[in-house]
Amino acid sequence: MNIPDLKELYPYKTELHAHTNPISPCGKLNADIVTEIYAASGVHSLVIANHLGPKQYNIRSEAELCRDFLADYETAVKAAEGKDIDVIFAAEIHFLGTNNDYLVFGICPDDIERLVSYVPTNIKKFYTEFKNDKNLIIHAHPFRDKMDDVPLGYVDGVEVFNLHVAHNSRIATAAHFARENDLLVTGGSDFHDPGKQSLCLMRTRERLRDSYDVARAIKSRDVIFDSFGNLIIPYQ
């Protein structure tokens, strides 16, 4: 099967990993601008996976953090009105005492209070208590510098194809690790900066409308990834 055939079979493009300011201070753009950029680029679904960790937790009450986290998402949703793009809720959670980040899909805004409450805990407690048949917990960029070991048994997969240009995510190492341990694979742009959008998109057969659609698509393993027309087939 050639590349044009694959693009026709998997026509819908999703950005799985984007950050917005101010809740993710590393992000350079506000949520409305990020949404407009992705809508203009022809992406069908934009996953807002803002940081949720000590940097946010230590300067706000839990109630304030819930409010501010949802505000960025709601700004993106409003900016998507009238545009051919779906904004999708997710989080990149970081626990106290570790260097690791975990992408959480298959959630909704109603989950924010529970998510925030786990920041002072750890991945084992979080996975044991929060994991259900609708969500996914993915170790983000697990082989960057200073990452702790992947907690096997407490994640559903790893973000293999993280194409953030300022970090070495050791994609080959991550791909080998995922294959050896039969883990789910994700990929994304890890968008922070203007001009760095759509570096890696997930392509699917069906359009993804919400976070539960995203989780189901990843679980199905019937996905491919696209970096500027270069297609990646993660499962063979």
CSV table of C-alpha atoms in Angstrom, one decimal:
chain,number,residue,atom,x,y,z
A,1,MET,CA,0.0,0.0,0.0
A,2,ASN,CA,1.4,3.4,-0.9
A,3,ILE,CA,1.4,6.6,1.0
A,4,PRO,CA,-1.6,8.3,-0.8
A,5,ASP,CA,-3.7,5.2,0.0
A,6,LEU,CA,-2.8,5.4,3.7
A,7,LYS,CA,-3.6,9.0,3.9
A,8,GLU,CA,-7.0,8.3,2.4
A,9,LEU,CA,-7.6,5.4,4.9
A,10,TYR,CA,-6.5,7.6,7.8
A,11,PRO,CA,-7.8,11.1,6.8
A,12,TYR,CA,-8.3,12.6,10.2
A,13,LYS,CA,-5.5,14.4,11.9
A,14,THR,CA,-5.1,15.0,15.7
A,15,GLU,CA,-2.6,16.9,17.7
A,16,LEU,CA,-2.2,14.8,20.9
A,17,HIS,CA,0.1,17.1,22.8
A,18,ALA,CA,-0.3,20.9,23.0
A,19,HIS,CA,0.3,23.4,25.7
A,20,THR,CA,-1.3,26.8,26.3
A,21,ASN,CA,-0.4,29.8,28.4
A,22,PRO,CA,-0.9,30.8,31.2
A,23,ILE,CA,-1.6,27.5,32.9
A,24,SER,CA,1.4,26.0,31.2
A,25,PRO,CA,4.0,28.8,31.7
A,26,CYS,CA,6.3,27.0,29.3
A,27,GLY,CA,3.7,27.6,26.5
A,28,LYS,CA,4.3,30.9,24.7
A,29,LEU,CA,0.7,31.4,23.3
A,30,ASN,CA,-2.7,31.7,24.8
A,31,ALA,CA,-5.3,29.0,24.1
A,32,ASP,CA,-7.3,31.0,21.6
A,33,ILE,CA,-4.2,31.7,19.5
A,34,VAL,CA,-3.2,28.0,19.6
A,35,THR,CA,-6.6,26.9,18.5
A,36,GLU,CA,-6.6,29.4,15.6
A,37,ILE,CA,-3.2,28.2,14.4
A,38,TYR,CA,-4.3,24.6,14.4
A,39,ALA,CA,-7.6,25.3,12.8
A,40,ALA,CA,-5.8,27.1,10.0
A,41,SER,CA,-3.4,24.2,9.5
A,42,GLY,CA,-6.2,21.7,8.8
A,43,VAL,CA,-5.9,19.7,12.0
A,44,HIS,CA,-9.3,18.2,12.9
A,45,SER,CA,-8.8,17.6,16.6
A,46,LEU,CA,-6.6,19.5,19.1
A,47,VAL,CA,-5.8,17.9,22.4
A,48,ILE,CA,-5.1,20.6,25.1
A,49,ALA,CA,-2.8,18.6,27.5
A,50,ASN,CA,-1.7,21.3,29.8
A,51,HIS,CA,0.8,20.7,32.6
A,52,LEU,CA,-0.7,19.9,36.0
A,53,GLY,CA,2.1,19.6,38.6
A,54,PRO,CA,4.1,21.2,41.4
A,55,LYS,CA,4.8,24.4,39.4
A,56,GLN,CA,1.0,25.0,39.2
A,57,TYR,CA,0.1,23.4,42.5
A,58,ASN,CA,2.6,25.2,44.8
A,59,ILE,CA,1.4,28.7,43.9
A,60,ARG,CA,-2.4,28.1,44.0
A,61,SER,CA,-5.0,26.5,46.2
A,62,GLU,CA,-6.5,23.3,44.7
A,63,ALA,CA,-9.7,25.3,43.9
A,64,GLU,CA,-7.7,28.0,42.1
A,65,LEU,CA,-5.8,25.4,40.2
A,66,CYS,CA,-9.0,23.7,39.0
A,67,ARG,CA,-10.4,27.1,38.0
A,68,ASP,CA,-7.3,28.2,36.1
A,69,PHE,CA,-6.7,24.8,34.4
A,70,LEU,CA,-10.3,24.8,33.1
A,71,ALA,CA,-10.1,28.4,32.0
A,72,ASP,CA,-7.4,27.7,29.4
A,73,TYR,CA,-9.4,24.7,28.1
A,74,GLU,CA,-12.7,26.7,27.9
A,75,THR,CA,-10.9,29.6,26.1
A,76,ALA,CA,-9.7,27.1,23.5
A,77,VAL,CA,-13.2,25.6,23.1
A,78,LYS,CA,-14.7,29.1,22.6
A,79,ALA,CA,-12.1,29.9,20.0
A,80,ALA,CA,-13.0,26.8,18.1
A,81,GLU,CA,-16.6,27.9,17.6
A,82,GLY,CA,-17.4,28.2,13.9
A,83,LYS,CA,-14.2,26.5,12.9
A,84,ASP,CA,-13.7,23.0,11.7
A,85,ILE,CA,-11.7,21.8,14.7
A,86,ASP,CA,-12.6,19.9,17.9
A,87,VAL,CA,-10.8,20.9,21.1
A,88,ILE,CA,-10.2,18.0,23.4
A,89,PHE,CA,-9.6,17.9,27.1
A,90,ALA,CA,-6.5,16.1,28.5
A,91,ALA,CA,-3.7,16.7,31.1
A,92,GLU,CA,0.0,16.2,31.5
A,93,ILE,CA,0.3,15.4,35.2
A,94,HIS,CA,3.6,15.6,37.2
A,95,PHE,CA,3.8,14.2,40.7
A,96,LEU,CA,5.9,15.6,43.5
A,97,GLY,CA,9.3,14.0,43.9
A,98,THR,CA,9.8,12.8,40.3
A,99,ASN,CA,11.0,14.1,37.0
A,100,ASN,CA,8.3,12.2,35.0
A,101,ASP,CA,5.3,13.5,33.2
A,102,TYR,CA,2.2,11.4,32.3
A,103,LEU,CA,-0.4,12.2,29.6
A,104,VAL,CA,-3.9,11.4,30.6
A,105,PHE,CA,-6.6,10.8,28.0
A,106,GLY,CA,-10.2,9.6,28.3
A,107,ILE,CA,-11.1,12.2,30.8
A,108,CYS,CA,-13.4,15.3,31.0
A,109,PRO,CA,-13.5,18.6,32.8
A,110,ASP,CA,-15.5,17.0,35.6
A,111,ASP,CA,-12.4,15.0,36.5
A,112,ILE,CA,-10.2,18.1,37.3
A,113,GLU,CA,-10.7,18.0,41.1
A,114,ARG,CA,-9.6,14.4,41.3
A,115,LEU,CA,-6.7,15.0,39.0
A,116,VAL,CA,-5.4,18.0,41.1
A,117,SER,CA,-5.8,16.0,44.3
A,118,TYR,CA,-3.2,13.4,43.0
A,119,VAL,CA,-0.4,15.9,42.3
A,120,PRO,CA,1.1,15.5,45.8
A,121,THR,CA,1.0,11.7,45.5
A,122,ASN,CA,2.8,9.3,43.0
A,123,ILE,CA,2.1,7.4,39.8
A,124,LYS,CA,1.5,4.1,41.5
A,125,LYS,CA,-1.3,5.5,43.7
A,126,PHE,CA,-2.7,7.5,40.8
A,127,TYR,CA,-2.8,4.5,38.4
A,128,THR,CA,-4.2,2.2,41.0
A,129,GLU,CA,-7.0,4.5,42.0
A,130,PHE,CA,-7.7,6.6,38.9
A,131,LYS,CA,-7.3,4.1,36.1
A,132,ASN,CA,-10.5,2.8,34.5
A,133,ASP,CA,-11.6,1.2,31.2
A,134,LYS,CA,-12.2,4.6,29.6
A,135,ASN,CA,-9.0,6.4,30.3
A,136,LEU,CA,-5.3,6.0,29.3
A,137,ILE,CA,-2.2,6.9,31.2
A,138,ILE,CA,0.8,7.4,29.0
A,139,HIS,CA,4.4,8.1,30.1
A,140,ALA,CA,5.3,11.3,28.2
A,141,HIS,CA,8.8,11.5,26.5
A,142,PRO,CA,10.1,8.7,28.8
A,143,PHE,CA,13.8,8.8,27.7
A,144,ARG,CA,14.6,12.5,27.8
A,145,ASP,CA,17.4,13.6,30.1
A,146,LYS,CA,16.7,13.2,33.8
A,147,MET,CA,13.6,11.0,33.4
A,148,ASP,CA,13.1,8.3,36.0
A,149,ASP,CA,12.5,4.8,34.8
A,150,VAL,CA,9.2,3.9,33.2
A,151,PRO,CA,7.0,2.5,36.0
A,152,LEU,CA,6.0,-0.7,34.2
A,153,GLY,CA,2.6,-2.0,35.4
A,154,TYR,CA,1.5,1.6,36.1
A,155,VAL,CA,1.3,3.0,32.6
A,156,ASP,CA,-0.7,1.9,29.5
A,157,GLY,CA,1.9,3.2,27.0
A,158,VAL,CA,4.7,5.6,26.2
A,159,GLU,CA,4.9,8.6,24.0
A,160,VAL,CA,7.4,7.4,21.4
A,161,PHE,CA,7.2,10.1,18.8
A,162,ASN,CA,7.5,13.3,20.8
A,163,LEU,CA,9.0,15.8,18.2
A,164,HIS,CA,9.6,18.8,20.4
A,165,VAL,CA,12.6,20.4,18.7
A,166,ALA,CA,14.3,21.6,21.8
A,167,HIS,CA,14.6,18.2,23.5
A,168,ASN,CA,16.2,14.8,22.7
A,169,SER,CA,13.3,12.4,23.3
A,170,ARG,CA,15.4,9.4,22.1
A,171,ILE,CA,12.7,8.2,19.8
A,172,ALA,CA,14.5,5.0,18.8
A,173,THR,CA,15.0,4.0,22.4
A,174,ALA,CA,11.3,4.7,23.2
A,175,ALA,CA,10.1,2.7,20.1
A,176,HIS,CA,12.2,-0.3,21.1
A,177,PHE,CA,11.1,-0.1,24.7
A,178,ALA,CA,7.4,0.1,23.6
A,179,ARG,CA,7.8,-2.9,21.3
A,180,GLU,CA,9.7,-5.0,23.9
A,181,ASN,CA,7.1,-4.4,26.6
A,182,ASP,CA,4.0,-4.5,24.3
A,183,LEU,CA,3.0,-0.9,25.3
A,184,LEU,CA,0.7,1.5,23.5
A,185,VAL,CA,2.4,4.1,21.4
A,186,THR,CA,1.5,7.8,21.0
A,187,GLY,CA,3.2,10.8,19.4
A,188,GLY,CA,2.7,14.6,19.3
A,189,SER,CA,4.3,17.9,18.7
A,190,ASP,CA,4.6,18.9,22.3
A,191,PHE,CA,3.6,22.3,21.1
A,192,HIS,CA,4.8,25.3,23.0
A,193,ASP,CA,6.1,27.9,20.5
A,194,PRO,CA,4.9,29.7,17.4
A,195,GLY,CA,5.9,27.9,14.2
A,196,LYS,CA,6.3,24.5,15.9
A,197,GLN,CA,2.8,23.2,15.4
A,198,SER,CA,1.9,19.9,13.7
A,199,LEU,CA,5.4,18.4,14.0
A,200,CYS,CA,3.7,15.1,14.7
A,201,LEU,CA,0.1,14.3,14.2
A,202,MET,CA,-1.9,11.1,14.8
A,203,ARG,CA,-4.0,10.0,11.9
A,204,THR,CA,-7.2,7.9,12.3
A,205,ARG,CA,-10.0,6.4,10.2
A,206,GLU,CA,-12.7,8.2,12.2
A,207,ARG,CA,-12.8,11.8,13.4
A,208,LEU,CA,-12.0,12.2,17.2
A,209,ARG,CA,-14.5,14.5,18.9
A,210,ASP,CA,-13.6,14.1,22.6
A,211,SER,CA,-11.0,12.7,25.0
A,212,TYR,CA,-12.8,9.3,25.1
A,213,ASP,CA,-12.6,9.0,21.3
A,214,VAL,CA,-8.8,9.7,21.7
A,215,ALA,CA,-8.4,7.0,24.2
A,216,ARG,CA,-10.4,4.5,22.2
A,217,ALA,CA,-8.3,5.2,19.1
A,218,ILE,CA,-5.0,4.8,20.8
A,219,LYS,CA,-6.2,1.5,22.4
A,220,SER,CA,-7.3,0.2,19.1
A,221,ARG,CA,-3.7,0.5,17.7
A,222,ASP,CA,-5.3,1.3,14.4
A,223,VAL,CA,-3.5,4.6,14.1
A,224,ILE,CA,-0.6,6.1,12.2
A,225,PHE,CA,1.5,9.2,12.7
A,226,ASP,CA,2.4,11.9,10.3
A,227,SER,CA,5.3,14.4,10.3
A,228,PHE,CA,5.0,16.7,7.3
A,229,GLY,CA,3.7,13.9,5.1
A,230,ASN,CA,6.2,11.3,6.3
A,231,LEU,CA,4.0,8.5,7.7
A,232,ILE,CA,5.0,6.3,10.6
A,233,ILE,CA,3.3,2.9,11.2
A,234,PRO,CA,3.8,2.1,14.9
A,235,TYR,CA,2.4,-1.4,14.9
A,236,GLN,CA,3.3,-4.1,12.3
